Amino acid sequence: MASMLLLFPSSSFVSQRPASLIPIRPSGHHLRDGFEKKGGRSRIHVTVCRASVPVVFSDLDADDFRHPLDKQNTLLLRAIPGLKDLGKALLGPVTEEVMFLENIGTSVLVTENQLSELHQLLIEAAKVLNIEAPDLYVRQNPSPNAYTLAISGRKPFIVVHTSLVGLLTKRELQAVLAHELGHLKCDHGLWLTFANIVTLGAYSIPGLGGLIAQRLEEQLFRWIRAAELTCDRAALLVAQDPKVVISVLMKLAGGCPSLSEQLNVDAFLEQARSYDKASSSPIGWYIRNAQTSQLSHPLPVLRAREIDEWSRSQQYKLLLKRAIRPDAAQKI
């Protein structure tokens, strides 16, 4: 595998670190910083009350829920001749094999016979979003996170950390899986890798290349943050309750198992509105821009506000009207 091969790990659910031009690592990890294991042994315990998915989207297209900025930038990349073939050639068999061996060697593969309830959550979410279910792995890690990757040739996969499983309820965990499925549905890993390649190429141009590349990076970060908002929408399409998605974001911002029952989604949304108000002044706008411009993910309060607003939008309501009940889907 060439050392200069780049992969933009945009599909991590909770990472806030700047992620521009990150070299690929054998593990494929992109973890959230700032968590430490407190000792003891982690256990996986998924409590699932069997409940059918309310509605499914038999003809759902990625552009039906894609964020406008995400859609705009994806169209620009699609217009570049040969870029898709180039990216697939770079992300070749060696990368596939490294990722595959890493997953099966260090994680638990979720199947009908292994963590079957977690497997059912994935199957239900994939059915709602009209996408084939990828492989799902659970990995021991104290940093609550989930991420996905699709490489041409081998089946896509999602990895969920044990600490995230222990932090969330069944419906919240399914929302996280739906978020990761959203990345696969929208080909985010593929297109953002291409964007990285284009940016790297700009740096190699003498003269104004550095300035062009810097501008491309700024646009790229905005796109990555928009891609995360797109996938929060995918989570809502599966959860079909904005409070479930917002609760995930709230717990990732400042939750732990011992505090979960005391957390209040409405209070977190009010906190998000307070952030908007505080950052509306000229000084506040400058601080907010400086705070977020180099982040790979939007701030949790901003993601919560976005999903709350989209849940009340005409676009979301029209999507629900197009959906069908599971029992009706079985008759088709």
mmCIF file of C-alpha atoms in Angstrom, residues 22-304:
data_model
loop_
_atom_site.group_PDB
_atom_site.id
_atom_site.type_symbol
_atom_site.label_atom_id
_atom_site.label_comp_id
_atom_site.label_asym_id
_atom_site.label_seq_id
_atom_site.Cartn_x
_atom_site.Cartn_y
_atom_site.Cartn_z
ATOM 1 C CA ILE A 22 -5.075 12.126 7.012
ATOM 2 C CA PRO A 23 -2.836 9.241 5.847
ATOM 3 C CA ILE A 24 -4.478 5.849 5.939
ATOM 4 C CA ARG A 25 -3.510 3.632 8.841
ATOM 5 C CA PRO A 26 -3.676 -0.166 8.821
ATOM 6 C CA SER A 27 -6.405 -0.212 11.455
ATOM 7 C CA GLY A 28 -8.624 2.281 9.635
ATOM 8 C CA HIS A 29 -9.431 3.894 12.980
ATOM 9 C CA HIS A 30 -10.731 7.402 13.411
ATOM 10 C CA LEU A 31 -11.458 7.757 17.101
ATOM 11 C CA ARG A 32 -12.744 10.458 19.342
ATOM 12 C CA ASP A 33 -10.199 12.010 21.688
ATOM 13 C CA GLY A 34 -10.632 12.721 25.389
ATOM 14 C CA PHE A 35 -11.989 9.502 26.893
ATOM 15 C CA GLU A 36 -10.141 7.227 29.279
ATOM 16 C CA LYS A 37 -11.086 3.804 30.524
ATOM 17 C CA LYS A 38 -11.781 3.892 34.244
ATOM 18 C CA GLY A 39 -10.842 0.306 34.901
ATOM 19 C CA GLY A 40 -12.696 -2.948 35.045
ATOM 20 C CA ARG A 41 -13.822 -5.060 32.125
ATOM 21 C CA SER A 42 -16.327 -3.881 29.571
ATOM 22 C CA ARG A 43 -19.189 -6.135 28.610
ATOM 23 C CA ILE A 44 -21.560 -5.987 25.683
ATOM 24 C CA HIS A 45 -25.179 -6.030 26.710
ATOM 25 C CA VAL A 46 -27.839 -5.008 24.251
ATOM 26 C CA THR A 47 -31.374 -4.864 25.606
ATOM 27 C CA VAL A 48 -33.833 -5.031 22.765
ATOM 28 C CA CYS A 49 -37.584 -4.975 23.046
ATOM 29 C CA ARG A 50 -38.848 -6.445 19.817
ATOM 30 C CA ALA A 51 -40.664 -3.674 17.995
ATOM 31 C CA SER A 52 -41.389 -3.368 14.303
ATOM 32 C CA VAL A 53 -40.056 -0.457 12.296
ATOM 33 C CA PRO A 54 -42.924 2.052 11.752
ATOM 34 C CA VAL A 55 -42.384 2.715 8.041
ATOM 35 C CA VAL A 56 -39.890 1.874 5.302
ATOM 36 C CA PHE A 57 -38.781 3.770 2.193
ATOM 37 C CA SER A 58 -38.860 1.291 -0.694
ATOM 38 C CA ASP A 59 -37.676 3.801 -3.307
ATOM 39 C CA LEU A 60 -35.508 6.092 -1.157
ATOM 40 C CA ASP A 61 -32.640 7.818 -2.988
ATOM 41 C CA ALA A 62 -29.687 9.437 -1.229
ATOM 42 C CA ASP A 63 -30.561 12.819 -2.705
ATOM 43 C CA ASP A 64 -33.987 12.636 -1.063
ATOM 44 C CA PHE A 65 -32.432 13.510 2.293
ATOM 45 C CA ARG A 66 -28.994 14.829 1.386
ATOM 46 C CA HIS A 67 -28.054 18.186 2.922
ATOM 47 C CA PRO A 68 -27.929 20.977 0.273
ATOM 48 C CA LEU A 69 -24.199 21.667 0.696
ATOM 49 C CA ASP A 70 -23.447 17.945 0.620
ATOM 50 C CA LYS A 71 -25.487 17.636 -2.580
ATOM 51 C CA GLN A 72 -23.783 20.618 -4.222
ATOM 52 C CA ASN A 73 -20.258 19.375 -3.606
ATOM 53 C CA THR A 74 -21.057 15.786 -4.558
ATOM 54 C CA LEU A 75 -22.378 16.984 -7.911
ATOM 55 C CA LEU A 76 -19.152 18.906 -8.490
ATOM 56 C CA LEU A 77 -17.040 15.805 -7.894
ATOM 57 C CA ARG A 78 -19.255 13.621 -10.057
ATOM 58 C CA ALA A 79 -18.660 16.053 -12.914
ATOM 59 C CA ILE A 80 -14.875 15.425 -12.936
ATOM 60 C CA PRO A 81 -14.186 12.814 -15.671
ATOM 61 C CA GLY A 82 -12.464 9.639 -14.492
ATOM 62 C CA LEU A 83 -12.269 10.625 -10.824
ATOM 63 C CA LYS A 84 -14.412 7.755 -9.589
ATOM 64 C CA ASP A 85 -12.339 5.160 -11.444
ATOM 65 C CA LEU A 86 -9.137 6.729 -10.109
ATOM 66 C CA GLY A 87 -10.335 6.544 -6.527
ATOM 67 C CA LYS A 88 -11.347 2.900 -6.864
ATOM 68 C CA ALA A 89 -7.959 2.079 -8.349
ATOM 69 C CA LEU A 90 -6.145 3.740 -5.432
ATOM 70 C CA LEU A 91 -8.327 2.018 -2.840
ATOM 71 C CA GLY A 92 -7.342 -1.386 -4.138
ATOM 72 C CA PRO A 93 -7.120 -5.021 -2.966
ATOM 73 C CA VAL A 94 -4.313 -4.440 -0.442
ATOM 74 C CA THR A 95 -6.342 -1.842 1.448
ATOM 75 C CA GLU A 96 -9.359 -4.142 1.385
ATOM 76 C CA GLU A 97 -7.370 -7.040 2.821
ATOM 77 C CA VAL A 98 -5.812 -4.917 5.580
ATOM 78 C CA MET A 99 -9.219 -3.688 6.728
ATOM 79 C CA PHE A 100 -10.811 -7.123 6.524
ATOM 80 C CA LEU A 101 -8.097 -8.853 8.553
ATOM 81 C CA GLU A 102 -8.093 -6.024 11.100
ATOM 82 C CA ASN A 103 -11.819 -6.397 11.679
ATOM 83 C CA ILE A 104 -12.024 -10.170 11.911
ATOM 84 C CA GLY A 105 -8.861 -10.313 14.001
ATOM 85 C CA THR A 106 -9.735 -7.719 16.654
ATOM 86 C CA SER A 107 -13.542 -7.473 16.735
ATOM 87 C CA VAL A 108 -16.700 -9.553 17.018
ATOM 88 C CA LEU A 109 -18.617 -10.025 13.774
ATOM 89 C CA VAL A 110 -22.349 -9.487 14.358
ATOM 90 C CA THR A 111 -24.566 -12.082 12.673
ATOM 91 C CA GLU A 112 -27.870 -13.868 13.176
ATOM 92 C CA ASN A 113 -25.998 -16.253 15.496
ATOM 93 C CA GLN A 114 -23.756 -13.688 17.188
ATOM 94 C CA LEU A 115 -25.303 -10.723 19.003
ATOM 95 C CA SER A 116 -28.476 -11.460 17.075
ATOM 96 C CA GLU A 117 -30.496 -8.597 18.573
ATOM 97 C CA LEU A 118 -27.899 -6.067 17.449
ATOM 98 C CA HIS A 119 -27.945 -7.746 14.039
ATOM 99 C CA GLN A 120 -31.701 -7.276 13.861
ATOM 100 C CA LEU A 121 -31.350 -3.554 14.590
ATOM 101 C CA LEU A 122 -29.010 -3.260 11.607
ATOM 102 C CA ILE A 123 -31.302 -5.242 9.285
ATOM 103 C CA GLU A 124 -34.311 -3.108 10.248
ATOM 104 C CA ALA A 125 -32.404 0.158 9.709
ATOM 105 C CA ALA A 126 -31.065 -0.998 6.328
ATOM 106 C CA LYS A 127 -34.570 -1.959 5.234
ATOM 107 C CA VAL A 128 -35.941 1.471 6.131
ATOM 108 C CA LEU A 129 -33.199 3.219 4.138
ATOM 109 C CA ASN A 130 -33.477 0.842 1.175
ATOM 110 C CA ILE A 131 -29.851 -0.267 1.335
ATOM 111 C CA GLU A 132 -28.124 -3.633 1.643
ATOM 112 C CA ALA A 133 -26.936 -4.260 5.189
ATOM 113 C CA PRO A 134 -23.122 -4.132 5.524
ATOM 114 C CA ASP A 135 -21.030 -6.259 7.854
ATOM 115 C CA LEU A 136 -21.163 -5.078 11.464
ATOM 116 C CA TYR A 137 -18.361 -5.476 13.997
ATOM 117 C CA VAL A 138 -18.254 -4.691 17.707
ATOM 118 C CA ARG A 139 -14.835 -3.697 19.002
ATOM 119 C CA GLN A 140 -13.623 -3.283 22.574
ATOM 120 C CA ASN A 141 -12.763 0.386 23.041
ATOM 121 C CA PRO A 142 -13.418 2.926 25.833
ATOM 122 C CA SER A 143 -14.008 5.761 23.332
ATOM 123 C CA PRO A 144 -17.716 5.865 22.348
ATOM 124 C CA ASN A 145 -17.667 5.861 18.569
ATOM 125 C CA ALA A 146 -18.868 4.187 15.396
ATOM 126 C CA TYR A 147 -17.484 4.408 11.887
ATOM 127 C CA THR A 148 -17.912 2.860 8.471
ATOM 128 C CA LEU A 149 -15.910 2.274 5.331
ATOM 129 C CA ALA A 150 -16.734 1.082 1.831
ATOM 130 C CA ILE A 151 -13.934 -0.025 -0.473
ATOM 131 C CA SER A 152 -14.576 -1.204 -4.001
ATOM 132 C CA GLY A 153 -14.723 -4.985 -4.157
ATOM 133 C CA ARG A 154 -15.287 -6.125 -0.585
ATOM 134 C CA LYS A 155 -18.501 -5.695 1.378
ATOM 135 C CA PRO A 156 -18.793 -2.402 3.326
ATOM 136 C CA PHE A 157 -18.573 -2.569 7.094
ATOM 137 C CA ILE A 158 -19.554 -0.678 10.229
ATOM 138 C CA VAL A 159 -17.582 -0.823 13.481
ATOM 139 C CA VAL A 160 -19.217 0.065 16.808
ATOM 140 C CA HIS A 161 -17.270 0.425 20.040
ATOM 141 C CA THR A 162 -18.399 -1.387 23.161
ATOM 142 C CA SER A 163 -18.495 1.847 25.176
ATOM 143 C CA LEU A 164 -21.057 3.274 22.741
ATOM 144 C CA VAL A 165 -23.216 0.169 23.056
ATOM 145 C CA GLY A 166 -23.177 0.571 26.837
ATOM 146 C CA LEU A 167 -24.071 4.281 26.660
ATOM 147 C CA LEU A 168 -27.132 4.149 24.409
ATOM 148 C CA THR A 169 -30.607 2.679 24.465
ATOM 149 C CA LYS A 170 -31.743 0.244 21.802
ATOM 150 C CA ARG A 171 -33.419 2.929 19.686
ATOM 151 C CA GLU A 172 -30.455 5.286 20.051
ATOM 152 C CA LEU A 173 -28.040 2.573 18.985
ATOM 153 C CA GLN A 174 -30.173 1.877 15.927
ATOM 154 C CA ALA A 175 -30.066 5.599 15.116
ATOM 155 C CA VAL A 176 -26.250 5.441 15.185
ATOM 156 C CA LEU A 177 -26.307 2.454 12.827
ATOM 157 C CA ALA A 178 -28.662 4.409 10.560
ATOM 158 C CA HIS A 179 -26.239 7.363 10.572
ATOM 159 C CA GLU A 180 -23.440 5.080 9.401
ATOM 160 C CA LEU A 181 -25.727 3.531 6.778
ATOM 161 C CA GLY A 182 -26.354 7.072 5.575
ATOM 162 C CA HIS A 183 -22.646 7.446 4.795
ATOM 163 C CA LEU A 184 -22.790 4.261 2.723
ATOM 164 C CA LYS A 185 -26.010 5.301 1.013
ATOM 165 C CA CYS A 186 -24.435 8.608 -0.022
ATOM 166 C CA ASP A 187 -20.994 7.190 -0.987
ATOM 167 C CA HIS A 188 -19.375 9.668 1.400
ATOM 168 C CA GLY A 189 -16.197 7.664 1.967
ATOM 169 C CA LEU A 190 -15.585 7.404 -1.760
ATOM 170 C CA TRP A 191 -16.288 11.031 -2.683
ATOM 171 C CA LEU A 192 -14.447 12.552 0.264
ATOM 172 C CA THR A 193 -11.393 10.469 -0.524
ATOM 173 C CA PHE A 194 -11.501 11.930 -4.041
ATOM 174 C CA ALA A 195 -11.756 15.438 -2.589
ATOM 175 C CA ASN A 196 -8.637 14.743 -0.535
ATOM 176 C CA ILE A 197 -6.786 13.662 -3.665
ATOM 177 C CA VAL A 198 -7.794 16.841 -5.489
ATOM 178 C CA THR A 199 -6.631 18.975 -2.551
ATOM 179 C CA LEU A 200 -3.303 17.152 -2.387
ATOM 180 C CA GLY A 201 -2.851 17.711 -6.111
ATOM 181 C CA ALA A 202 -3.427 21.434 -5.659
ATOM 182 C CA TYR A 203 -0.634 21.586 -3.069
ATOM 183 C CA SER A 204 1.767 20.185 -5.672
ATOM 184 C CA ILE A 205 1.098 23.060 -8.095
ATOM 185 C CA PRO A 206 3.904 25.687 -7.995
ATOM 186 C CA GLY A 207 3.021 29.287 -7.240
ATOM 187 C CA LEU A 208 -0.631 29.631 -6.296
ATOM 188 C CA GLY A 209 -1.058 25.924 -5.554
ATOM 189 C CA GLY A 210 -0.846 26.377 -1.782
ATOM 190 C CA LEU A 211 -3.462 29.125 -1.791
ATOM 191 C CA ILE A 212 -5.776 27.051 -3.989
ATOM 192 C CA ALA A 213 -5.310 24.005 -1.756
ATOM 193 C CA GLN A 214 -6.063 26.028 1.370
ATOM 194 C CA ARG A 215 -9.289 27.243 -0.186
ATOM 195 C CA LEU A 216 -10.167 23.695 -1.202
ATOM 196 C CA GLU A 217 -9.557 22.502 2.362
ATOM 197 C CA GLU A 218 -11.912 25.125 3.752
ATOM 198 C CA GLN A 219 -14.598 24.008 1.307
ATOM 199 C CA LEU A 220 -13.841 20.385 2.122
ATOM 200 C CA PHE A 221 -14.372 20.853 5.847
ATOM 201 C CA ARG A 222 -17.701 22.564 5.178
ATOM 202 C CA TRP A 223 -18.707 19.654 3.021
ATOM 203 C CA ILE A 224 -17.666 17.082 5.615
ATOM 204 C CA ARG A 225 -19.751 18.833 8.258
ATOM 205 C CA ALA A 226 -22.682 18.934 5.826
ATOM 206 C CA ALA A 227 -22.223 15.200 5.179
ATOM 207 C CA GLU A 228 -22.616 14.567 8.907
ATOM 208 C CA LEU A 229 -25.859 16.553 8.888
ATOM 209 C CA THR A 230 -27.024 14.420 5.959
ATOM 210 C CA CYS A 231 -26.415 11.259 7.950
ATOM 211 C CA ASP A 232 -28.156 12.629 11.029
ATOM 212 C CA ARG A 233 -31.151 12.908 8.704
ATOM 213 C CA ALA A 234 -30.727 9.229 7.799
ATOM 214 C CA ALA A 235 -30.778 8.476 11.524
ATOM 215 C CA LEU A 236 -34.057 10.376 11.857
ATOM 216 C CA LEU A 237 -35.599 8.518 8.910
ATOM 217 C CA VAL A 238 -35.019 5.284 10.825
ATOM 218 C CA ALA A 239 -35.779 6.500 14.359
ATOM 219 C CA GLN A 240 -38.732 8.611 13.143
ATOM 220 C CA ASP A 241 -38.482 10.548 16.403
ATOM 221 C CA PRO A 242 -36.104 13.540 16.583
ATOM 222 C CA LYS A 243 -35.688 13.151 20.335
ATOM 223 C CA VAL A 244 -33.997 9.772 19.812
ATOM 224 C CA VAL A 245 -31.351 11.292 17.522
ATOM 225 C CA ILE A 246 -30.904 14.365 19.711
ATOM 226 C CA SER A 247 -30.513 12.143 22.773
ATOM 227 C CA VAL A 248 -27.590 10.380 21.066
ATOM 228 C CA LEU A 249 -25.898 13.709 20.393
ATOM 229 C CA MET A 250 -26.539 14.869 23.941
ATOM 230 C CA LYS A 251 -25.023 11.710 25.434
ATOM 231 C CA LEU A 252 -21.969 11.987 23.210
ATOM 232 C CA ALA A 253 -21.539 15.612 24.271
ATOM 233 C CA GLY A 254 -21.671 14.921 27.999
ATOM 234 C CA GLY A 255 -23.321 11.673 28.969
ATOM 235 C CA CYS A 256 -22.341 8.516 30.783
ATOM 236 C CA PRO A 257 -24.356 5.446 31.836
ATOM 237 C CA SER A 258 -24.828 6.699 35.403
ATOM 238 C CA LEU A 259 -26.277 10.035 34.215
ATOM 239 C CA SER A 260 -28.404 8.821 31.311
ATOM 240 C CA GLU A 261 -31.721 8.835 33.144
ATOM 241 C CA GLN A 262 -31.214 12.435 34.281
ATOM 242 C CA LEU A 263 -30.491 13.885 30.816
ATOM 243 C CA ASN A 264 -33.176 16.103 29.273
ATOM 244 C CA VAL A 265 -33.483 16.455 25.498
ATOM 245 C CA ASP A 266 -35.623 19.613 25.718
ATOM 246 C CA ALA A 267 -33.031 21.281 27.934
ATOM 247 C CA PHE A 268 -30.301 20.334 25.440
ATOM 248 C CA LEU A 269 -32.299 21.919 22.604
ATOM 249 C CA GLU A 270 -32.687 25.060 24.695
ATOM 250 C CA GLN A 271 -28.920 24.989 25.176
ATOM 251 C CA ALA A 272 -28.555 24.836 21.378
ATOM 252 C CA ARG A 273 -30.798 27.889 20.984
ATOM 253 C CA SER A 274 -28.703 29.712 23.588
ATOM 254 C CA TYR A 275 -25.591 28.926 21.568
ATOM 255 C CA ASP A 276 -27.208 30.351 18.431
ATOM 256 C CA LYS A 277 -28.181 33.509 20.307
ATOM 257 C CA ALA A 278 -24.748 33.952 21.891
ATOM 258 C CA SER A 279 -23.002 33.513 18.533
ATOM 259 C CA SER A 280 -25.264 35.893 16.606
ATOM 260 C CA SER A 281 -23.291 39.022 17.531
ATOM 261 C CA PRO A 282 -20.272 40.028 15.391
ATOM 262 C CA ILE A 283 -17.837 38.860 18.083
ATOM 263 C CA GLY A 284 -19.848 35.710 18.694
ATOM 264 C CA TRP A 285 -19.935 34.947 14.976
ATOM 265 C CA TYR A 286 -16.164 35.284 14.744
ATOM 266 C CA ILE A 287 -15.597 33.016 17.759
ATOM 267 C CA ARG A 288 -18.068 30.449 16.431
ATOM 268 C CA ASN A 289 -16.393 30.421 13.027
ATOM 269 C CA ALA A 290 -12.961 29.998 14.595
ATOM 270 C CA GLN A 291 -14.318 27.249 16.845
ATOM 271 C CA THR A 292 -15.835 25.191 14.041
ATOM 272 C CA SER A 293 -13.928 25.953 10.821
ATOM 273 C CA GLN A 294 -11.332 23.183 11.286
ATOM 274 C CA LEU A 295 -13.627 20.541 12.759
ATOM 275 C CA SER A 296 -14.545 17.395 10.850
ATOM 276 C CA HIS A 297 -17.968 17.279 12.553
ATOM 277 C CA PRO A 298 -20.427 20.025 13.518
ATOM 278 C CA LEU A 299 -20.752 20.793 17.218
ATOM 279 C CA PRO A 300 -23.298 18.513 18.963
ATOM 280 C CA VAL A 301 -25.594 21.404 19.850
ATOM 281 C CA LEU A 302 -25.658 22.525 16.217
ATOM 282 C CA ARG A 303 -26.408 19.000 15.022
ATOM 283 C CA ALA A 304 -29.245 18.786 17.548
#
